[in-house]
Amino acid sequence: IRAAHAAFVEHDILLVEGTGHAGVGAVVGLSNAVVAAMLGAPAVIVSGGGVGRPIDEIVLNAALFAAHGVPVAGAVVNKVEVDAQPGIERILERGLAMHGIPLLGILPYRPILSNPSLALVAEGIKGELLHAGSDPDQVIGAIGIAAMHSDHVLERLRPRSLVIVPGDREELLLRLLDDHRDRSARGAEPIVCGLVLTGFRPAASVVEAVRAADVFALLTNDDTYPVASSVHDLLVKTHAADAGKIELI
C-alpha cells in the first residue's frame, strides 16, 4: 500500500493490475476486491467476448467489489467478434447499464494475439529441438494437423502454419519442405513456419532436409492428439520480442 501511494504522488493516474477475477486471492485473505478496498481504488472489470456471458461475469464480479465497498468505474469487454456481431457494443452497453455499470469500451478479437511464438512452442512442449529455424520469435499464424494426402494438406493449411505431423510420414514431410523452399525462392508468404513431429524420429535424411530448408522442427514422443491439445493450451503472453503483436495492440 505504501508503494502504491508513493507511486501515485508523482502521477495523475495509477493503474494496478489485478490477478484475475474479483475473488482471486481470497484463499489467503487478499482477493482483488480486498486489495482494491485497501488501496481505496475503484475497479475496472475486464471480461472476455460474447453477449450474455460477459454481462453475467461483470455483474458477478461487481457484486464482490460492492461487498467490500469498492466502486466499479466501468467495464471493458475484450476479444469481441465485431464483424460477426453488428451492434454488439450497444447491446453490451444497454445490458450493463441495467446494473449501473458503464461500458468503457470494447476490444476486437485478433487471433494472432492468442497465438504462440515458435520459441514458446519449443519451451512449452516437451521434446527435442531438431532445428530452431531462422526466426524463433516468429508468431505462428495457425495450427494444422497433417493427417491426409499431401495435396489436401497444402490446400487446407493457412499461412505461417505450425504443422503437427507424425514423424514417420516422411513423404509428407518432404513435400512440405519442398513447398517451403519453393515459396521462399519466389519470395511468397510461407505456408509452413514450423513442424512438430510426433511419435517417431524421421530418417536422418529428412532431418537434414529440415535443416537445409531452415524450418523450425521439434520432435516429441507423444502422439498427435495430446501434442495438438498441449499447443492449444499454451499460456500465451506478449513479450518484448513480439514486435508484430505490439504494433497490432
PDB file of C-alpha atoms in Angstrom:
ATOM      1  CA  ILE A   1       0.000   0.000   0.000  1.00  0.00           C
ATOM      2  CA  ARG A   2       2.845   2.375   0.855  1.00  0.00           C
ATOM      3  CA  ALA A   3       4.484   1.621  -2.507  1.00  0.00           C
ATOM      4  CA  ALA A   4       1.241   2.318  -4.377  1.00  0.00           C
ATOM      5  CA  HIS A   5       0.668   5.602  -2.610  1.00  0.00           C
ATOM      6  CA  ALA A   6       4.300   6.656  -3.142  1.00  0.00           C
ATOM      7  CA  ALA A   7       3.990   5.902  -6.862  1.00  0.00           C
ATOM      8  CA  PHE A   8       0.753   7.861  -7.076  1.00  0.00           C
ATOM      9  CA  VAL A   9       2.276  11.063  -5.677  1.00  0.00           C
ATOM     10  CA  GLU A  10       4.041  11.918  -8.940  1.00  0.00           C
ATOM     11  CA  HIS A  11       1.284  10.765 -11.319  1.00  0.00           C
ATOM     12  CA  ASP A  12      -2.299  11.642 -12.139  1.00  0.00           C
ATOM     13  CA  ILE A  13      -3.366   8.012 -12.554  1.00  0.00           C
ATOM     14  CA  LEU A  14      -2.023   4.780 -11.065  1.00  0.00           C
ATOM     15  CA  LEU A  15      -3.227   1.569 -12.728  1.00  0.00           C
ATOM     16  CA  VAL A  16      -2.968  -1.518 -10.519  1.00  0.00           C
ATOM     17  CA  GLU A  17      -3.431  -4.765 -12.436  1.00  0.00           C
ATOM     18  CA  GLY A  18      -5.393  -7.478 -10.686  1.00  0.00           C
ATOM     19  CA  THR A  19      -4.585 -11.187 -10.807  1.00  0.00           C
ATOM     20  CA  GLY A  20      -7.821 -12.498 -12.307  1.00  0.00           C
ATOM     21  CA  HIS A  21     -11.455 -12.145 -11.271  1.00  0.00           C
ATOM     22  CA  ALA A  22     -12.511 -10.224  -8.186  1.00  0.00           C
ATOM     23  CA  GLY A  23     -12.230 -13.260  -5.887  1.00  0.00           C
ATOM     24  CA  VAL A  24      -8.718 -14.394  -6.853  1.00  0.00           C
ATOM     25  CA  GLY A  25      -6.516 -14.281  -3.752  1.00  0.00           C
ATOM     26  CA  ALA A  26      -9.350 -14.975  -1.327  1.00  0.00           C
ATOM     27  CA  VAL A  27      -7.545 -18.182  -0.345  1.00  0.00           C
ATOM     28  CA  VAL A  28      -5.020 -16.022   1.570  1.00  0.00           C
ATOM     29  CA  GLY A  29      -7.480 -13.303   2.529  1.00  0.00           C
ATOM     30  CA  LEU A  30      -6.265 -10.911  -0.164  1.00  0.00           C
ATOM     31  CA  SER A  31      -8.730 -11.102  -3.028  1.00  0.00           C
ATOM     32  CA  ASN A  32      -8.611  -8.425  -5.701  1.00  0.00           C
ATOM     33  CA  ALA A  33     -11.676  -6.874  -4.059  1.00  0.00           C
ATOM     34  CA  VAL A  34      -9.904  -6.732  -0.673  1.00  0.00           C
ATOM     35  CA  VAL A  35      -6.750  -5.236  -2.197  1.00  0.00           C
ATOM     36  CA  ALA A  36      -8.777  -2.599  -4.073  1.00  0.00           C
ATOM     37  CA  ALA A  37     -10.513  -1.678  -0.811  1.00  0.00           C
ATOM     38  CA  MET A  38      -7.163  -1.409   0.997  1.00  0.00           C
ATOM     39  CA  LEU A  39      -5.845   0.887  -1.739  1.00  0.00           C
ATOM     40  CA  GLY A  40      -9.033   2.940  -1.891  1.00  0.00           C
ATOM     41  CA  ALA A  41      -9.049   2.321  -5.648  1.00  0.00           C
ATOM     42  CA  PRO A  42     -12.107   1.983  -7.901  1.00  0.00           C
ATOM     43  CA  ALA A  43     -12.178  -1.095 -10.132  1.00  0.00           C
ATOM     44  CA  VAL A  44     -12.363  -1.532 -13.886  1.00  0.00           C
ATOM     45  CA  ILE A  45     -13.574  -5.029 -14.768  1.00  0.00           C
ATOM     46  CA  VAL A  46     -12.279  -6.687 -17.957  1.00  0.00           C
ATOM     47  CA  SER A  47     -14.167  -9.655 -19.419  1.00  0.00           C
ATOM     48  CA  GLY A  48     -13.951 -11.880 -22.453  1.00  0.00           C
ATOM     49  CA  GLY A  49     -16.165 -11.529 -25.525  1.00  0.00           C
ATOM     50  CA  GLY A  50     -19.711 -12.662 -26.139  1.00  0.00           C
ATOM     51  CA  VAL A  51     -23.104 -11.208 -25.243  1.00  0.00           C
ATOM     52  CA  GLY A  52     -24.698 -12.753 -22.166  1.00  0.00           C
ATOM     53  CA  ARG A  53     -21.554 -14.230 -20.671  1.00  0.00           C
ATOM     54  CA  PRO A  54     -19.556 -11.001 -20.262  1.00  0.00           C
ATOM     55  CA  ILE A  55     -22.527  -9.218 -18.705  1.00  0.00           C
ATOM     56  CA  ASP A  56     -23.069 -12.117 -16.289  1.00  0.00           C
ATOM     57  CA  GLU A  57     -19.366 -12.210 -15.331  1.00  0.00           C
ATOM     58  CA  ILE A  58     -19.078  -8.454 -14.901  1.00  0.00           C
ATOM     59  CA  VAL A  59     -22.202  -8.274 -12.706  1.00  0.00           C
ATOM     60  CA  LEU A  60     -20.949 -11.183 -10.577  1.00  0.00           C
ATOM     61  CA  ASN A  61     -17.547  -9.545 -10.056  1.00  0.00           C
ATOM     62  CA  ALA A  62     -19.128  -6.172  -9.355  1.00  0.00           C
ATOM     63  CA  ALA A  63     -21.117  -7.760  -6.524  1.00  0.00           C
ATOM     64  CA  LEU A  64     -17.949  -8.789  -4.669  1.00  0.00           C
ATOM     65  CA  PHE A  65     -16.374  -5.369  -5.176  1.00  0.00           C
ATOM     66  CA  ALA A  66     -19.567  -3.790  -3.830  1.00  0.00           C
ATOM     67  CA  ALA A  67     -19.459  -6.076  -0.784  1.00  0.00           C
ATOM     68  CA  HIS A  68     -16.068  -4.568   0.057  1.00  0.00           C
ATOM     69  CA  GLY A  69     -17.168  -1.002  -0.628  1.00  0.00           C
ATOM     70  CA  VAL A  70     -15.180  -0.711  -3.880  1.00  0.00           C
ATOM     71  CA  PRO A  71     -16.847   1.400  -6.595  1.00  0.00           C
ATOM     72  CA  VAL A  72     -16.783  -0.037 -10.121  1.00  0.00           C
ATOM     73  CA  ALA A  73     -15.675   2.666 -12.537  1.00  0.00           C
ATOM     74  CA  GLY A  74     -16.781   0.632 -15.536  1.00  0.00           C
ATOM     75  CA  ALA A  75     -16.068  -2.404 -17.672  1.00  0.00           C
ATOM     76  CA  VAL A  76     -14.089  -3.293 -20.792  1.00  0.00           C
ATOM     77  CA  VAL A  77     -15.095  -6.281 -22.935  1.00  0.00           C
ATOM     78  CA  ASN A  78     -12.160  -7.932 -24.687  1.00  0.00           C
ATOM     79  CA  LYS A  79     -11.934 -10.311 -27.691  1.00  0.00           C
ATOM     80  CA  VAL A  80     -15.191  -9.133 -29.258  1.00  0.00           C
ATOM     81  CA  GLU A  81     -16.169 -10.578 -32.663  1.00  0.00           C
ATOM     82  CA  VAL A  82     -17.066  -7.145 -34.006  1.00  0.00           C
ATOM     83  CA  ASP A  83     -17.650  -8.158 -37.633  1.00  0.00           C
ATOM     84  CA  ALA A  84     -19.756 -11.185 -36.736  1.00  0.00           C
ATOM     85  CA  GLN A  85     -21.846  -9.284 -34.173  1.00  0.00           C
ATOM     86  CA  PRO A  86     -23.024  -5.949 -35.603  1.00  0.00           C
ATOM     87  CA  GLY A  87     -24.237  -3.584 -32.924  1.00  0.00           C
ATOM     88  CA  ILE A  88     -22.637  -5.632 -30.147  1.00  0.00           C
ATOM     89  CA  GLU A  89     -21.211  -2.562 -28.402  1.00  0.00           C
ATOM     90  CA  ARG A  90     -24.643  -1.007 -27.999  1.00  0.00           C
ATOM     91  CA  ILE A  91     -26.100  -4.311 -26.738  1.00  0.00           C
ATOM     92  CA  LEU A  92     -23.371  -4.657 -24.115  1.00  0.00           C
ATOM     93  CA  GLU A  93     -23.754  -1.018 -23.120  1.00  0.00           C
ATOM     94  CA  ARG A  94     -27.501  -1.418 -22.542  1.00  0.00           C
ATOM     95  CA  GLY A  95     -27.081  -4.724 -20.701  1.00  0.00           C
ATOM     96  CA  LEU A  96     -24.532  -3.314 -18.276  1.00  0.00           C
ATOM     97  CA  ALA A  97     -26.477  -0.073 -17.800  1.00  0.00           C
ATOM     98  CA  MET A  98     -29.295  -2.144 -16.274  1.00  0.00           C
ATOM     99  CA  HIS A  99     -26.879  -2.823 -13.409  1.00  0.00           C
ATOM    100  CA  GLY A 100     -25.419   0.667 -13.216  1.00  0.00           C
ATOM    101  CA  ILE A 101     -22.091  -0.287 -14.790  1.00  0.00           C
ATOM    102  CA  PRO A 102     -20.709   1.917 -17.605  1.00  0.00           C
ATOM    103  CA  LEU A 103     -19.202   0.208 -20.646  1.00  0.00           C
ATOM    104  CA  LEU A 104     -15.850   1.939 -21.115  1.00  0.00           C
ATOM    105  CA  GLY A 105     -15.169   0.244 -24.435  1.00  0.00           C
ATOM    106  CA  ILE A 106     -14.644  -2.973 -26.370  1.00  0.00           C
ATOM    107  CA  LEU A 107     -11.542  -4.528 -27.921  1.00  0.00           C
ATOM    108  CA  PRO A 108     -11.858  -6.542 -31.145  1.00  0.00           C
ATOM    109  CA  TYR A 109     -10.732 -10.170 -31.317  1.00  0.00           C
ATOM    110  CA  ARG A 110      -7.422 -10.613 -33.160  1.00  0.00           C
ATOM    111  CA  PRO A 111      -6.429 -14.309 -33.372  1.00  0.00           C
ATOM    112  CA  ILE A 112      -2.708 -13.605 -33.749  1.00  0.00           C
ATOM    113  CA  LEU A 113      -2.580 -12.100 -30.241  1.00  0.00           C
ATOM    114  CA  SER A 114      -3.522 -15.508 -28.827  1.00  0.00           C
ATOM    115  CA  ASN A 115      -1.026 -17.442 -30.953  1.00  0.00           C
ATOM    116  CA  PRO A 116       2.320 -18.575 -29.520  1.00  0.00           C
ATOM    117  CA  SER A 117       5.743 -17.948 -30.994  1.00  0.00           C
ATOM    118  CA  LEU A 118       7.882 -20.851 -32.167  1.00  0.00           C
ATOM    119  CA  ALA A 119      10.158 -20.285 -29.163  1.00  0.00           C
ATOM    120  CA  LEU A 120       7.179 -20.619 -26.812  1.00  0.00           C
ATOM    121  CA  VAL A 121       6.196 -23.890 -28.516  1.00  0.00           C
ATOM    122  CA  ALA A 122       9.734 -25.198 -28.016  1.00  0.00           C
ATOM    123  CA  GLU A 123       9.588 -24.122 -24.382  1.00  0.00           C
ATOM    124  CA  GLY A 124       6.125 -25.438 -23.637  1.00  0.00           C
ATOM    125  CA  ILE A 125       6.144 -28.781 -25.484  1.00  0.00           C
ATOM    126  CA  LYS A 126       8.405 -31.488 -24.094  1.00  0.00           C
ATOM    127  CA  GLY A 127      10.654 -32.707 -26.871  1.00  0.00           C
ATOM    128  CA  GLU A 128      13.900 -32.439 -28.792  1.00  0.00           C
ATOM    129  CA  LEU A 129      14.526 -29.320 -30.851  1.00  0.00           C
ATOM    130  CA  LEU A 130      15.837 -30.610 -34.171  1.00  0.00           C
ATOM    131  CA  HIS A 131      16.235 -27.146 -35.674  1.00  0.00           C
ATOM    132  CA  ALA A 132      15.416 -23.670 -34.347  1.00  0.00           C
ATOM    133  CA  GLY A 133      14.827 -22.117 -37.778  1.00  0.00           C
ATOM    134  CA  SER A 134      15.714 -18.606 -38.822  1.00  0.00           C
ATOM    135  CA  ASP A 135      13.293 -16.755 -36.517  1.00  0.00           C
ATOM    136  CA  PRO A 136      12.331 -18.493 -33.235  1.00  0.00           C
ATOM    137  CA  ASP A 137      10.373 -15.387 -32.180  1.00  0.00           C
ATOM    138  CA  GLN A 138       8.040 -15.690 -35.186  1.00  0.00           C
ATOM    139  CA  VAL A 139       4.384 -15.884 -34.138  1.00  0.00           C
ATOM    140  CA  ILE A 140       2.578 -18.769 -35.774  1.00  0.00           C
ATOM    141  CA  GLY A 141      -0.419 -17.875 -37.925  1.00  0.00           C
ATOM    142  CA  ALA A 142      -2.356 -21.109 -37.416  1.00  0.00           C
ATOM    143  CA  ILE A 143      -2.063 -24.719 -36.278  1.00  0.00           C
ATOM    144  CA  GLY A 144      -2.531 -27.540 -38.753  1.00  0.00           C
ATOM    145  CA  ILE A 145      -2.586 -31.327 -38.333  1.00  0.00           C
ATOM    146  CA  ALA A 146      -1.239 -33.223 -41.333  1.00  0.00           C
ATOM    147  CA  ALA A 147      -3.296 -36.419 -41.422  1.00  0.00           C
ATOM    148  CA  MET A 148      -4.227 -36.667 -45.108  1.00  0.00           C
ATOM    149  CA  HIS A 149      -2.717 -36.702 -48.583  1.00  0.00           C
ATOM    150  CA  SER A 150      -0.061 -34.020 -49.060  1.00  0.00           C
ATOM    151  CA  ASP A 151      -2.106 -32.239 -51.757  1.00  0.00           C
ATOM    152  CA  HIS A 152      -5.026 -31.900 -49.386  1.00  0.00           C
ATOM    153  CA  VAL A 153      -2.782 -30.807 -46.521  1.00  0.00           C
ATOM    154  CA  LEU A 154      -1.322 -27.956 -48.570  1.00  0.00           C
ATOM    155  CA  GLU A 155      -4.797 -26.907 -49.734  1.00  0.00           C
ATOM    156  CA  ARG A 156      -6.086 -26.641 -46.177  1.00  0.00           C
ATOM    157  CA  LEU A 157      -3.138 -25.045 -44.381  1.00  0.00           C
ATOM    158  CA  ARG A 158      -3.291 -21.330 -43.672  1.00  0.00           C
ATOM    159  CA  PRO A 159      -0.257 -19.034 -43.977  1.00  0.00           C
ATOM    160  CA  ARG A 160       2.506 -19.485 -41.397  1.00  0.00           C
ATOM    161  CA  SER A 161       1.075 -22.705 -40.008  1.00  0.00           C
ATOM    162  CA  LEU A 162       2.721 -24.779 -37.327  1.00  0.00           C
ATOM    163  CA  VAL A 163       2.165 -28.259 -38.746  1.00  0.00           C
ATOM    164  CA  ILE A 164       1.812 -31.233 -36.399  1.00  0.00           C
ATOM    165  CA  VAL A 165       2.673 -34.426 -38.273  1.00  0.00           C
ATOM    166  CA  PRO A 166       3.735 -37.967 -37.340  1.00  0.00           C
ATOM    167  CA  GLY A 167       7.484 -38.329 -37.686  1.00  0.00           C
ATOM    168  CA  ASP A 168       7.176 -41.427 -39.868  1.00  0.00           C
ATOM    169  CA  ARG A 169       5.201 -39.599 -42.579  1.00  0.00           C
ATOM    170  CA  GLU A 170       8.434 -38.866 -44.379  1.00  0.00           C
ATOM    171  CA  GLU A 171       6.942 -38.380 -47.839  1.00  0.00           C
ATOM    172  CA  LEU A 172       4.580 -35.764 -46.432  1.00  0.00           C
ATOM    173  CA  LEU A 173       7.370 -34.012 -44.545  1.00  0.00           C
ATOM    174  CA  LEU A 174       9.499 -33.806 -47.680  1.00  0.00           C
ATOM    175  CA  ARG A 175       6.551 -32.409 -49.642  1.00  0.00           C
ATOM    176  CA  LEU A 176       6.010 -29.707 -47.012  1.00  0.00           C
ATOM    177  CA  LEU A 177       9.701 -28.831 -47.064  1.00  0.00           C
ATOM    178  CA  ASP A 178       9.729 -28.676 -50.883  1.00  0.00           C
ATOM    179  CA  ASP A 179       6.777 -26.297 -50.801  1.00  0.00           C
ATOM    180  CA  HIS A 180       8.533 -24.148 -48.196  1.00  0.00           C
ATOM    181  CA  ARG A 181      11.706 -23.890 -50.278  1.00  0.00           C
ATOM    182  CA  ASP A 182       9.712 -23.081 -53.420  1.00  0.00           C
ATOM    183  CA  ARG A 183       7.789 -20.284 -51.716  1.00  0.00           C
ATOM    184  CA  SER A 184      10.959 -18.893 -50.154  1.00  0.00           C
ATOM    185  CA  ALA A 185      12.672 -18.812 -53.566  1.00  0.00           C
ATOM    186  CA  ARG A 186       9.712 -16.889 -55.013  1.00  0.00           C
ATOM    187  CA  GLY A 187       9.503 -14.511 -52.055  1.00  0.00           C
ATOM    188  CA  ALA A 188       5.973 -15.746 -51.323  1.00  0.00           C
ATOM    189  CA  GLU A 189       4.440 -15.963 -47.857  1.00  0.00           C
ATOM    190  CA  PRO A 190       5.266 -19.364 -46.338  1.00  0.00           C
ATOM    191  CA  ILE A 191       2.542 -21.881 -45.609  1.00  0.00           C
ATOM    192  CA  VAL A 192       4.725 -23.769 -43.139  1.00  0.00           C
ATOM    193  CA  CYS A 193       6.514 -21.823 -40.411  1.00  0.00           C
ATOM    194  CA  GLY A 194       7.365 -24.817 -38.263  1.00  0.00           C
ATOM    195  CA  LEU A 195       6.938 -28.548 -37.718  1.00  0.00           C
ATOM    196  CA  VAL A 196       6.153 -30.621 -34.639  1.00  0.00           C
ATOM    197  CA  LEU A 197       6.999 -34.269 -35.339  1.00  0.00           C
ATOM    198  CA  THR A 198       5.113 -36.753 -33.173  1.00  0.00           C
ATOM    199  CA  GLY A 199       5.709 -40.342 -32.150  1.00  0.00           C
ATOM    200  CA  PHE A 200       8.607 -41.305 -34.393  1.00  0.00           C
ATOM    201  CA  ARG A 201      12.064 -39.983 -35.274  1.00  0.00           C
ATOM    202  CA  PRO A 202      12.302 -39.433 -39.038  1.00  0.00           C
ATOM    203  CA  ALA A 203      15.241 -40.695 -41.083  1.00  0.00           C
ATOM    204  CA  ALA A 204      18.498 -38.744 -40.888  1.00  0.00           C
ATOM    205  CA  SER A 205      17.977 -37.601 -44.484  1.00  0.00           C
ATOM    206  CA  VAL A 206      14.662 -35.942 -43.517  1.00  0.00           C
ATOM    207  CA  VAL A 207      16.275 -34.188 -40.542  1.00  0.00           C
ATOM    208  CA  GLU A 208      18.982 -32.886 -42.878  1.00  0.00           C
ATOM    209  CA  ALA A 209      16.272 -31.662 -45.279  1.00  0.00           C
ATOM    210  CA  VAL A 210      14.617 -29.802 -42.385  1.00  0.00           C
ATOM    211  CA  ARG A 211      17.874 -28.061 -41.550  1.00  0.00           C
ATOM    212  CA  ALA A 212      18.618 -27.300 -45.188  1.00  0.00           C
ATOM    213  CA  ALA A 213      15.189 -25.664 -45.533  1.00  0.00           C
ATOM    214  CA  ASP A 214      15.872 -23.761 -42.264  1.00  0.00           C
ATOM    215  CA  VAL A 215      12.460 -24.689 -40.841  1.00  0.00           C
ATOM    216  CA  PHE A 216      11.727 -24.891 -37.104  1.00  0.00           C
ATOM    217  CA  ALA A 217      11.257 -28.534 -36.102  1.00  0.00           C
ATOM    218  CA  LEU A 218      10.517 -30.105 -32.726  1.00  0.00           C
ATOM    219  CA  LEU A 219      10.440 -33.864 -32.123  1.00  0.00           C
ATOM    220  CA  THR A 220       8.248 -35.301 -29.362  1.00  0.00           C
ATOM    221  CA  ASN A 221       7.497 -38.868 -28.315  1.00  0.00           C
ATOM    222  CA  ASP A 222       3.841 -38.076 -27.677  1.00  0.00           C
ATOM    223  CA  ASP A 223       1.035 -38.846 -30.112  1.00  0.00           C
ATOM    224  CA  THR A 224      -0.547 -36.214 -32.327  1.00  0.00           C
ATOM    225  CA  TYR A 225      -3.728 -35.552 -30.315  1.00  0.00           C
ATOM    226  CA  PRO A 226      -2.090 -34.774 -26.929  1.00  0.00           C
ATOM    227  CA  VAL A 227       0.525 -32.644 -28.697  1.00  0.00           C
ATOM    228  CA  ALA A 228      -2.168 -30.644 -30.518  1.00  0.00           C
ATOM    229  CA  SER A 229      -4.023 -30.199 -27.214  1.00  0.00           C
ATOM    230  CA  SER A 230      -0.843 -29.037 -25.473  1.00  0.00           C
ATOM    231  CA  VAL A 231      -0.111 -26.467 -28.179  1.00  0.00           C
ATOM    232  CA  HIS A 232      -3.691 -25.212 -27.986  1.00  0.00           C
ATOM    233  CA  ASP A 233      -3.463 -24.873 -24.194  1.00  0.00           C
ATOM    234  CA  LEU A 234      -0.168 -22.955 -24.104  1.00  0.00           C
ATOM    235  CA  LEU A 235      -0.402 -19.832 -21.943  1.00  0.00           C
ATOM    236  CA  VAL A 236       0.422 -17.086 -24.425  1.00  0.00           C
ATOM    237  CA  LYS A 237       1.664 -13.720 -23.204  1.00  0.00           C
ATOM    238  CA  THR A 238       3.123 -10.785 -25.094  1.00  0.00           C
ATOM    239  CA  HIS A 239       6.882 -10.379 -24.732  1.00  0.00           C
ATOM    240  CA  ALA A 240       9.241  -7.570 -25.681  1.00  0.00           C
ATOM    241  CA  ALA A 241      10.407  -9.551 -28.730  1.00  0.00           C
ATOM    242  CA  ASP A 242       6.854  -9.810 -30.130  1.00  0.00           C
ATOM    243  CA  ALA A 243       7.203  -6.696 -32.295  1.00  0.00           C
ATOM    244  CA  GLY A 244       4.314  -7.611 -34.612  1.00  0.00           C
ATOM    245  CA  LYS A 245       1.924  -8.205 -31.723  1.00  0.00           C
ATOM    246  CA  ILE A 246       2.945  -4.992 -30.011  1.00  0.00           C
ATOM    247  CA  GLU A 247       2.364  -2.988 -33.185  1.00  0.00           C
ATOM    248  CA  LEU A 248      -1.090  -4.534 -33.633  1.00  0.00           C
ATOM    249  CA  ILE A 249      -2.019  -3.880 -29.986  1.00  0.00           C
TER     250      ILE A 249
END
